[in-house]
PDB file of C-alpha atoms in Angstrom:
ATOM      1  CA  MET L  26      34.793 -37.313   7.502  1.00  0.00           C
ATOM      2  CA  THR L  27      36.056 -37.050   3.838  1.00  0.00           C
ATOM      3  CA  ILE L  28      33.559 -35.240   1.553  1.00  0.00           C
ATOM      4  CA  THR L  29      33.412 -37.034  -1.653  1.00  0.00           C
ATOM      5  CA  PRO L  30      31.878 -35.890  -5.004  1.00  0.00           C
ATOM      6  CA  ILE L  31      28.846 -38.196  -4.187  1.00  0.00           C
ATOM      7  CA  HIS L  32      28.273 -36.289  -0.801  1.00  0.00           C
ATOM      8  CA  ARG L  33      28.446 -32.961  -2.744  1.00  0.00           C
ATOM      9  CA  SER L  34      25.882 -34.170  -5.285  1.00  0.00           C
ATOM     10  CA  VAL L  35      23.460 -35.298  -2.623  1.00  0.00           C
ATOM     11  CA  ALA L  36      23.946 -32.122  -0.616  1.00  0.00           C
ATOM     12  CA  CYS L  37      23.296 -29.879  -3.717  1.00  0.00           C
ATOM     13  CA  PHE L  38      20.338 -31.913  -4.725  1.00  0.00           C
ATOM     14  CA  MET L  39      18.804 -31.523  -1.153  1.00  0.00           C
ATOM     15  CA  LEU L  40      19.561 -27.780  -1.316  1.00  0.00           C
ATOM     16  CA  ALA L  41      17.903 -27.399  -4.651  1.00  0.00           C
ATOM     17  CA  ALA L  42      14.812 -29.548  -3.617  1.00  0.00           C
ATOM     18  CA  LEU L  43      14.508 -27.247  -0.427  1.00  0.00           C
ATOM     19  CA  LEU L  44      14.744 -24.112  -2.466  1.00  0.00           C
ATOM     20  CA  LEU L  45      12.053 -25.318  -4.934  1.00  0.00           C
ATOM     21  CA  ALA L  46       9.757 -26.234  -2.000  1.00  0.00           C
ATOM     22  CA  LEU L  47      10.220 -22.652  -0.421  1.00  0.00           C
ATOM     23  CA  ALA L  48       9.642 -21.141  -3.798  1.00  0.00           C
ATOM     24  CA  ALA L  49       6.444 -23.144  -4.440  1.00  0.00           C
ATOM     25  CA  CYS L  50       5.227 -22.130  -0.848  1.00  0.00           C
ATOM     26  CA  VAL L  51       5.739 -18.523  -1.491  1.00  0.00           C
ATOM     27  CA  SER L  52       4.066 -18.643  -4.916  1.00  0.00           C
ATOM     28  CA  LYS L  53       1.019 -20.285  -3.349  1.00  0.00           C
ATOM     29  CA  GLN L  54       0.877 -17.809  -0.394  1.00  0.00           C
ATOM     30  CA  GLU L  55       1.451 -14.565  -2.279  1.00  0.00           C
ATOM     31  CA  PRO L  56      -1.590 -14.361  -4.375  1.00  0.00           C
ATOM     32  CA  ALA L  57      -3.767 -15.190  -1.285  1.00  0.00           C
ATOM     33  CA  ALA L  58      -2.147 -12.436   0.730  1.00  0.00           C
ATOM     34  CA  LYS L  59      -2.728  -9.878  -2.165  1.00  0.00           C
ATOM     35  CA  ASN L  60      -6.361 -10.928  -2.675  1.00  0.00           C
ATOM     36  CA  THR L  61      -7.336 -10.941   1.069  1.00  0.00           C
ATOM     37  CA  LEU L  62      -8.287  -8.077   3.391  1.00  0.00           C
ATOM     38  CA  VAL L  63      -7.944  -8.914   6.987  1.00  0.00           C
ATOM     39  CA  VAL L  64     -10.296  -6.558   8.934  1.00  0.00           C
ATOM     40  CA  GLY L  65     -10.051  -6.375  12.644  1.00  0.00           C
ATOM     41  CA  MET L  66     -12.967  -5.649  15.015  1.00  0.00           C
ATOM     42  CA  GLU L  67     -14.242  -6.681  18.358  1.00  0.00           C
ATOM     43  CA  LEU L  68     -17.371  -8.691  17.766  1.00  0.00           C
ATOM     44  CA  ALA L  69     -18.997  -7.487  20.884  1.00  0.00           C
ATOM     45  CA  TYR L  70     -20.712  -4.409  19.937  1.00  0.00           C
ATOM     46  CA  PRO L  71     -24.165  -5.018  18.609  1.00  0.00           C
ATOM     47  CA  PRO L  72     -25.516  -3.938  16.010  1.00  0.00           C
ATOM     48  CA  PHE L  73     -22.216  -2.956  14.542  1.00  0.00           C
ATOM     49  CA  GLU L  74     -20.011  -5.917  15.526  1.00  0.00           C
ATOM     50  CA  MET L  75     -21.368  -9.164  16.686  1.00  0.00           C
ATOM     51  CA  THR L  76     -21.823 -12.773  15.746  1.00  0.00           C
ATOM     52  CA  ASP L  77     -24.931 -14.940  14.922  1.00  0.00           C
ATOM     53  CA  GLU L  78     -26.044 -18.103  16.706  1.00  0.00           C
ATOM     54  CA  LYS L  79     -23.363 -19.984  14.621  1.00  0.00           C
ATOM     55  CA  GLY L  80     -20.626 -17.611  15.500  1.00  0.00           C
ATOM     56  CA  THR L  81     -20.438 -16.038  12.011  1.00  0.00           C
ATOM     57  CA  PRO L  82     -19.619 -12.323  12.056  1.00  0.00           C
ATOM     58  CA  LYS L  83     -22.423 -10.013  11.383  1.00  0.00           C
ATOM     59  CA  GLY L  84     -23.558  -6.363  11.833  1.00  0.00           C
ATOM     60  CA  ILE L  85     -23.063  -2.949  10.217  1.00  0.00           C
ATOM     61  CA  SER L  86     -19.214  -2.912  10.356  1.00  0.00           C
ATOM     62  CA  VAL L  87     -19.253  -6.632   8.886  1.00  0.00           C
ATOM     63  CA  ASP L  88     -21.575  -5.344   5.976  1.00  0.00           C
ATOM     64  CA  LEU L  89     -19.475  -2.396   5.332  1.00  0.00           C
ATOM     65  CA  ALA L  90     -16.188  -4.410   5.368  1.00  0.00           C
ATOM     66  CA  ASN L  91     -17.741  -6.815   2.870  1.00  0.00           C
ATOM     67  CA  GLU L  92     -18.743  -3.870   0.712  1.00  0.00           C
ATOM     68  CA  LEU L  93     -15.213  -2.583   0.832  1.00  0.00           C
ATOM     69  CA  GLY L  94     -13.827  -5.785  -0.059  1.00  0.00           C
ATOM     70  CA  LYS L  95     -16.081  -5.908  -3.161  1.00  0.00           C
ATOM     71  CA  ALA L  96     -14.898  -2.433  -4.224  1.00  0.00           C
ATOM     72  CA  LEU L  97     -11.232  -3.372  -3.713  1.00  0.00           C
ATOM     73  CA  GLY L  98     -11.659  -6.714  -5.350  1.00  0.00           C
ATOM     74  CA  LYS L  99     -10.428  -8.504  -2.233  1.00  0.00           C
ATOM     75  CA  LYS L 100     -11.842 -11.413  -0.099  1.00  0.00           C
ATOM     76  CA  VAL L 101     -12.546 -10.061   3.460  1.00  0.00           C
ATOM     77  CA  VAL L 102     -11.531 -12.067   6.459  1.00  0.00           C
ATOM     78  CA  ILE L 103     -12.874 -10.728   9.928  1.00  0.00           C
ATOM     79  CA  GLN L 104     -10.249 -11.101  12.753  1.00  0.00           C
ATOM     80  CA  ASN L 105     -12.021 -10.850  16.099  1.00  0.00           C
ATOM     81  CA  THR L 106      -9.812  -8.897  18.584  1.00  0.00           C
ATOM     82  CA  ALA L 107     -10.133  -7.162  21.881  1.00  0.00           C
ATOM     83  CA  PHE L 108     -10.705  -3.422  21.305  1.00  0.00           C
ATOM     84  CA  ASP L 109      -7.624  -2.399  23.147  1.00  0.00           C
ATOM     85  CA  GLY L 110      -5.707  -4.824  21.139  1.00  0.00           C
ATOM     86  CA  LEU L 111      -6.877  -3.580  17.588  1.00  0.00           C
ATOM     87  CA  ILE L 112      -4.194  -0.803  17.191  1.00  0.00           C
ATOM     88  CA  PRO L 113      -1.336  -3.096  18.143  1.00  0.00           C
ATOM     89  CA  ALA L 114      -2.520  -5.707  15.736  1.00  0.00           C
ATOM     90  CA  LEU L 115      -2.683  -3.215  12.911  1.00  0.00           C
ATOM     91  CA  LYS L 116       0.719  -1.818  13.726  1.00  0.00           C
ATOM     92  CA  THR L 117       2.325  -5.303  13.762  1.00  0.00           C
ATOM     93  CA  GLY L 118       0.732  -6.456  10.416  1.00  0.00           C
ATOM     94  CA  LYS L 119      -1.767  -8.978  11.784  1.00  0.00           C
ATOM     95  CA  ILE L 120      -4.570  -7.070  10.282  1.00  0.00           C
ATOM     96  CA  ASP L 121      -4.919  -4.714   7.406  1.00  0.00           C
ATOM     97  CA  LEU L 122      -7.632  -2.411   8.702  1.00  0.00           C
ATOM     98  CA  ILE L 123      -9.772  -1.632  11.846  1.00  0.00           C
ATOM     99  CA  ILE L 124     -13.551  -1.192  11.075  1.00  0.00           C
ATOM    100  CA  SER L 125     -14.708  -1.379  14.657  1.00  0.00           C
ATOM    101  CA  SER L 126     -16.699   1.754  15.605  1.00  0.00           C
ATOM    102  CA  MET L 127     -13.391   3.470  16.330  1.00  0.00           C
ATOM    103  CA  THR L 128     -13.448   7.093  17.176  1.00  0.00           C
ATOM    104  CA  ILE L 129     -10.886   9.290  15.396  1.00  0.00           C
ATOM    105  CA  THR L 130      -8.813  11.076  17.933  1.00  0.00           C
ATOM    106  CA  ASP L 131      -5.477  12.996  17.970  1.00  0.00           C
ATOM    107  CA  GLU L 132      -3.940  10.375  20.185  1.00  0.00           C
ATOM    108  CA  ARG L 133      -4.764   7.378  17.860  1.00  0.00           C
ATOM    109  CA  ARG L 134      -3.632   9.398  14.932  1.00  0.00           C
ATOM    110  CA  GLN L 135      -0.077   9.257  16.465  1.00  0.00           C
ATOM    111  CA  SER L 136      -0.201   5.470  15.803  1.00  0.00           C
ATOM    112  CA  VAL L 137      -2.566   5.051  12.713  1.00  0.00           C
ATOM    113  CA  ASP L 138      -3.889   6.871   9.980  1.00  0.00           C
ATOM    114  CA  PHE L 139      -7.836   7.218   9.485  1.00  0.00           C
ATOM    115  CA  SER L 140     -10.097   7.329   6.559  1.00  0.00           C
ATOM    116  CA  ASP L 141     -12.627  10.090   6.056  1.00  0.00           C
ATOM    117  CA  PRO L 142     -15.272   9.799   8.783  1.00  0.00           C
ATOM    118  CA  TYR L 143     -18.288   7.809   7.953  1.00  0.00           C
ATOM    119  CA  LEU L 144     -20.271   8.168  11.058  1.00  0.00           C
ATOM    120  CA  SER L 145     -21.115  11.016  13.754  1.00  0.00           C
ATOM    121  CA  THR L 146     -22.076  10.195  17.315  1.00  0.00           C
ATOM    122  CA  GLY L 147     -21.221  11.416  20.779  1.00  0.00           C
ATOM    123  CA  LEU L 148     -20.663  10.521  24.342  1.00  0.00           C
ATOM    124  CA  CYS L 149     -23.526  10.416  26.807  1.00  0.00           C
ATOM    125  CA  LEU L 150     -24.537   8.807  29.980  1.00  0.00           C
ATOM    126  CA  LEU L 151     -26.473   5.712  31.262  1.00  0.00           C
ATOM    127  CA  VAL L 152     -27.339   6.303  34.953  1.00  0.00           C
ATOM    128  CA  GLY L 153     -29.548   4.613  37.396  1.00  0.00           C
ATOM    129  CA  LYS L 154     -33.456   4.941  37.361  1.00  0.00           C
ATOM    130  CA  THR L 155     -33.647   6.984  40.426  1.00  0.00           C
ATOM    131  CA  SER L 156     -30.289   8.833  40.278  1.00  0.00           C
ATOM    132  CA  PRO L 157     -30.185  12.515  40.710  1.00  0.00           C
ATOM    133  CA  ILE L 158     -27.448  12.876  37.901  1.00  0.00           C
ATOM    134  CA  LYS L 159     -28.787  15.116  35.099  1.00  0.00           C
ATOM    135  CA  SER L 160     -25.591  15.800  33.144  1.00  0.00           C
ATOM    136  CA  ILE L 161     -21.854  15.085  32.930  1.00  0.00           C
ATOM    137  CA  ASP L 162     -21.468  18.156  35.138  1.00  0.00           C
ATOM    138  CA  ASP L 163     -22.857  15.924  38.119  1.00  0.00           C
ATOM    139  CA  LEU L 164     -20.171  13.282  38.023  1.00  0.00           C
ATOM    140  CA  ASP L 165     -17.022  14.887  39.020  1.00  0.00           C
ATOM    141  CA  LYS L 166     -17.596  14.573  42.798  1.00  0.00           C
ATOM    142  CA  PRO L 167     -16.183  12.594  45.760  1.00  0.00           C
ATOM    143  CA  GLY L 168     -18.352   9.412  46.209  1.00  0.00           C
ATOM    144  CA  VAL L 169     -19.360   9.144  42.652  1.00  0.00           C
ATOM    145  CA  THR L 170     -18.246   5.977  40.682  1.00  0.00           C
ATOM    146  CA  VAL L 171     -18.201   6.244  36.896  1.00  0.00           C
ATOM    147  CA  ALA L 172     -17.899   3.059  34.824  1.00  0.00           C
ATOM    148  CA  VAL L 173     -16.052   2.950  31.454  1.00  0.00           C
ATOM    149  CA  LYS L 174     -14.903   0.487  28.956  1.00  0.00           C
ATOM    150  CA  LYS L 175     -11.339   0.039  28.714  1.00  0.00           C
ATOM    151  CA  GLY L 176      -9.660   1.511  25.709  1.00  0.00           C
ATOM    152  CA  THR L 177     -12.760   3.633  24.655  1.00  0.00           C
ATOM    153  CA  THR L 178     -12.980   7.390  24.272  1.00  0.00           C
ATOM    154  CA  GLY L 179     -15.336   7.190  27.405  1.00  0.00           C
ATOM    155  CA  HIS L 180     -12.278   5.780  29.271  1.00  0.00           C
ATOM    156  CA  THR L 181     -10.142   8.615  27.881  1.00  0.00           C
ATOM    157  CA  TYR L 182     -12.532  11.414  28.855  1.00  0.00           C
ATOM    158  CA  ALA L 183     -13.119  10.013  32.367  1.00  0.00           C
ATOM    159  CA  THR L 184      -9.413   9.646  33.236  1.00  0.00           C
ATOM    160  CA  GLY L 185      -8.715  13.167  31.641  1.00  0.00           C
ATOM    161  CA  ASN L 186     -11.662  15.176  33.185  1.00  0.00           C
ATOM    162  CA  LEU L 187     -12.892  13.392  36.186  1.00  0.00           C
ATOM    163  CA  LYS L 188     -10.558  14.210  38.990  1.00  0.00           C
ATOM    164  CA  ASN L 189     -12.786  13.596  42.014  1.00  0.00           C
ATOM    165  CA  ALA L 190     -14.901  10.756  41.049  1.00  0.00           C
ATOM    166  CA  LYS L 191     -13.790   7.040  41.069  1.00  0.00           C
ATOM    167  CA  VAL L 192     -13.255   5.765  37.621  1.00  0.00           C
ATOM    168  CA  LEU L 193     -14.200   1.990  37.182  1.00  0.00           C
ATOM    169  CA  VAL L 194     -12.298   0.544  34.201  1.00  0.00           C
ATOM    170  CA  LEU L 195     -13.849  -2.702  32.783  1.00  0.00           C
ATOM    171  CA  ASP L 196     -13.110  -4.963  29.918  1.00  0.00           C
ATOM    172  CA  LYS L 197     -16.712  -5.383  28.697  1.00  0.00           C
ATOM    173  CA  GLU L 198     -19.651  -3.106  28.007  1.00  0.00           C
ATOM    174  CA  ALA L 199     -22.039  -5.605  29.480  1.00  0.00           C
ATOM    175  CA  ALA L 200     -20.008  -5.468  32.845  1.00  0.00           C
ATOM    176  CA  ALA L 201     -20.260  -1.574  32.790  1.00  0.00           C
ATOM    177  CA  VAL L 202     -24.009  -1.739  32.209  1.00  0.00           C
ATOM    178  CA  LEU L 203     -24.388  -4.301  35.113  1.00  0.00           C
ATOM    179  CA  GLU L 204     -22.698  -1.994  37.547  1.00  0.00           C
ATOM    180  CA  VAL L 205     -25.162   0.733  36.813  1.00  0.00           C
ATOM    181  CA  VAL L 206     -28.162  -1.647  36.802  1.00  0.00           C
ATOM    182  CA  GLN L 207     -27.107  -3.020  40.396  1.00  0.00           C
ATOM    183  CA  GLY L 208     -26.439   0.473  41.685  1.00  0.00           C
ATOM    184  CA  LYS L 209     -22.743  -0.146  42.052  1.00  0.00           C
ATOM    185  CA  ALA L 210     -21.745   2.631  39.580  1.00  0.00           C
ATOM    186  CA  ASP L 211     -23.483   6.059  39.264  1.00  0.00           C
ATOM    187  CA  ALA L 212     -22.997   6.318  35.433  1.00  0.00           C
ATOM    188  CA  PHE L 213     -21.571   4.576  32.552  1.00  0.00           C
ATOM    189  CA  ILE L 214     -19.995   6.715  29.852  1.00  0.00           C
ATOM    190  CA  TYR L 215     -20.515   5.462  26.336  1.00  0.00           C
ATOM    191  CA  ASP L 216     -21.802   6.427  22.717  1.00  0.00           C
ATOM    192  CA  GLN L 217     -25.330   7.440  22.271  1.00  0.00           C
ATOM    193  CA  MET L 218     -26.432   4.394  20.170  1.00  0.00           C
ATOM    194  CA  SER L 219     -25.274   1.824  22.698  1.00  0.00           C
ATOM    195  CA  THR L 220     -26.597   3.927  25.585  1.00  0.00           C
ATOM    196  CA  TYR L 221     -29.998   3.930  23.938  1.00  0.00           C
ATOM    197  CA  THR L 222     -29.930   0.184  23.360  1.00  0.00           C
ATOM    198  CA  ASN L 223     -28.650  -0.583  27.047  1.00  0.00           C
ATOM    199  CA  TRP L 224     -31.540   1.617  28.419  1.00  0.00           C
ATOM    200  CA  LYS L 225     -34.073  -0.291  26.268  1.00  0.00           C
ATOM    201  CA  LYS L 226     -32.955  -3.579  27.712  1.00  0.00           C
ATOM    202  CA  ASN L 227     -32.853  -2.179  31.301  1.00  0.00           C
ATOM    203  CA  ARG L 228     -35.838   0.484  31.513  1.00  0.00           C
ATOM    204  CA  ASP L 229     -36.675  -0.715  35.056  1.00  0.00           C
ATOM    205  CA  THR L 230     -33.396   0.276  36.427  1.00  0.00           C
ATOM    206  CA  THR L 231     -31.619   2.705  34.200  1.00  0.00           C
ATOM    207  CA  ARG L 232     -32.196   6.079  32.467  1.00  0.00           C
ATOM    208  CA  ALA L 233     -30.474   7.192  29.243  1.00  0.00           C
ATOM    209  CA  LEU L 234     -29.074  10.961  29.155  1.00  0.00           C
ATOM    210  CA  LEU L 235     -28.737  10.948  25.371  1.00  0.00           C
ATOM    211  CA  ASN L 236     -27.732  14.550  24.831  1.00  0.00           C
ATOM    212  CA  PRO L 237     -24.037  14.259  23.979  1.00  0.00           C
ATOM    213  CA  PHE L 238     -21.500  16.098  25.900  1.00  0.00           C
ATOM    214  CA  GLN L 239     -18.759  15.279  23.461  1.00  0.00           C
ATOM    215  CA  GLN L 240     -19.060  14.889  19.617  1.00  0.00           C
ATOM    216  CA  GLU L 241     -17.253  12.094  17.955  1.00  0.00           C
ATOM    217  CA  LYS L 242     -16.671  10.758  14.495  1.00  0.00           C
ATOM    218  CA  TRP L 243     -15.759   7.130  13.458  1.00  0.00           C
ATOM    219  CA  GLY L 244     -13.356   6.125  10.854  1.00  0.00           C
ATOM    220  CA  ILE L 245     -11.541   3.158   9.316  1.00  0.00           C
ATOM    221  CA  ALA L 246      -8.035   2.912  10.819  1.00  0.00           C
ATOM    222  CA  LEU L 247      -5.046   1.655   8.597  1.00  0.00           C
ATOM    223  CA  ARG L 248      -1.320   1.804   8.967  1.00  0.00           C
ATOM    224  CA  LYS L 249       0.594   4.994   8.484  1.00  0.00           C
ATOM    225  CA  GLY L 250       2.015   5.255   5.064  1.00  0.00           C
ATOM    226  CA  ASP L 251      -0.600   3.294   3.356  1.00  0.00           C
ATOM    227  CA  THR L 252      -1.635   6.347   1.244  1.00  0.00           C
ATOM    228  CA  GLN L 253      -2.833   4.528  -1.852  1.00  0.00           C
ATOM    229  CA  LEU L 254      -5.135   2.326   0.320  1.00  0.00           C
ATOM    230  CA  LYS L 255      -6.315   5.270   2.176  1.00  0.00           C
ATOM    231  CA  GLU L 256      -7.287   7.111  -1.108  1.00  0.00           C
ATOM    232  CA  ARG L 257      -9.167   3.833  -2.364  1.00  0.00           C
ATOM    233  CA  ILE L 258     -11.113   3.599   0.938  1.00  0.00           C
ATOM    234  CA  ASN L 259     -12.064   7.333   0.912  1.00  0.00           C
ATOM    235  CA  ARG L 260     -13.273   6.897  -2.771  1.00  0.00           C
ATOM    236  CA  PHE L 261     -15.315   3.837  -1.736  1.00  0.00           C
ATOM    237  CA  LEU L 262     -16.906   5.773   1.280  1.00  0.00           C
ATOM    238  CA  GLY L 263     -17.800   8.620  -0.944  1.00  0.00           C
ATOM    239  CA  THR L 264     -19.444   6.340  -3.701  1.00  0.00           C
ATOM    240  CA  PHE L 265     -21.107   4.163  -1.140  1.00  0.00           C
ATOM    241  CA  ARG L 266     -22.691   7.143   0.594  1.00  0.00           C
ATOM    242  CA  GLU L 267     -23.853   8.756  -2.796  1.00  0.00           C
ATOM    243  CA  GLN L 268     -25.372   5.506  -3.833  1.00  0.00           C
ATOM    244  CA  GLY L 269     -27.411   5.170  -0.566  1.00  0.00           C
ATOM    245  CA  GLY L 270     -25.358   2.585   1.045  1.00  0.00           C
ATOM    246  CA  PHE L 271     -25.332   4.141   4.582  1.00  0.00           C
ATOM    247  CA  GLU L 272     -29.035   4.809   4.543  1.00  0.00           C
ATOM    248  CA  ARG L 273     -29.708   1.153   3.698  1.00  0.00           C
ATOM    249  CA  LEU L 274     -27.514   0.076   6.588  1.00  0.00           C
ATOM    250  CA  GLY L 275     -29.279   2.501   8.859  1.00  0.00           C
ATOM    251  CA  ASP L 276     -32.638   1.082   7.642  1.00  0.00           C
ATOM    252  CA  THR L 277     -31.523  -2.532   8.122  1.00  0.00           C
ATOM    253  CA  TRP L 278     -29.992  -2.439  11.516  1.00  0.00           C
ATOM    254  CA  LEU L 279     -31.071   0.824  13.128  1.00  0.00           C
ATOM    255  CA  ARG L 280     -34.582   1.554  12.013  1.00  0.00           C
ATOM    256  CA  GLU L 281     -35.997   2.154  15.702  1.00  0.00           C
ATOM    257  CA  GLN L 282     -33.025   4.286  16.746  1.00  0.00           C
ATOM    258  CA  LYS L 283     -33.270   6.281  13.589  1.00  0.00           C
ATOM    259  CA  THR L 284     -36.922   7.044  14.320  1.00  0.00           C
ATOM    260  CA  THR L 285     -36.177   7.865  17.985  1.00  0.00           C
ATOM    261  CA  PHE L 286     -33.304  10.203  17.286  1.00  0.00           C
ATOM    262  CA  LYS L 287     -35.484  12.019  14.726  1.00  0.00           C
ATOM    263  CA  GLU L 288     -38.098  12.478  17.384  1.00  0.00           C
ATOM    264  CA  LEU L 289     -35.466  13.701  19.834  1.00  0.00           C
ATOM    265  CA  LYS L 290     -34.052  16.091  17.248  1.00  0.00           C
ATOM    266  CA  TYR L 291     -30.616  14.695  17.454  1.00  0.00           C
ATOM    267  CA  PRO L 292     -28.934  14.111  14.124  1.00  0.00           C
ATOM    268  CA  PHE L 293     -28.813  10.400  12.996  1.00  0.00           C
ATOM    269  CA  PHE L 294     -25.499   8.864  12.781  1.00  0.00           C
ATOM    270  CA  PHE L 295     -24.449   8.310   9.186  1.00  0.00           C
TER     271      PHE L 295
END
């Protein structure tokens, strides 16, 4: 086919129109991206990360994310993601931050950066009501089954330290609790706050050994190299603490736990 001047003009016109459309698309999307903070969390860890009856995200981490968004001048979008998928999502740019009760560990630091710690807690045990288990030292024995949630520090601890017990790895916290309730697992390794809550729900079948055998701190995770964002987050955390923000979160969401842990002479979390 012979290319005539008319053909060339049509082609040029179509190319110019396509470029204009692409430019318009980019100009519409860029401001939204700059003004949005996509925060990843697994909405299955009340009262920190959960949803209300309409499926709307709520909880301590949601409130914290929204307060951070206000401080940074950004609209917050919560991205519900399975816990063990949060770091991959952060590294591939699907989310900007992780605020999901994530413990700061050396292993995770190899993949992501963390803010200053904003909460202290520890690993402890949920055991059967009539179980003879008194501490973590009673678990590493043949015939003992220990439930853990996949991707958590309880999972890491169990696989690294329990050489004789059977480690049962489950995707959901509720499934691990059920194993203890039904007597299929001797213990569930998890954090103090959740262990207390799970015991409260299952007093007839479980006991909570709340004295922590491993201290932990939670932080906000972000991509390596995001130095400026990290500095802004740390400034926000310091100011939020100074202005009583964490105390308000504790009073709103954790009043009962706060009182109980004070009575037990365990330091409160924030």
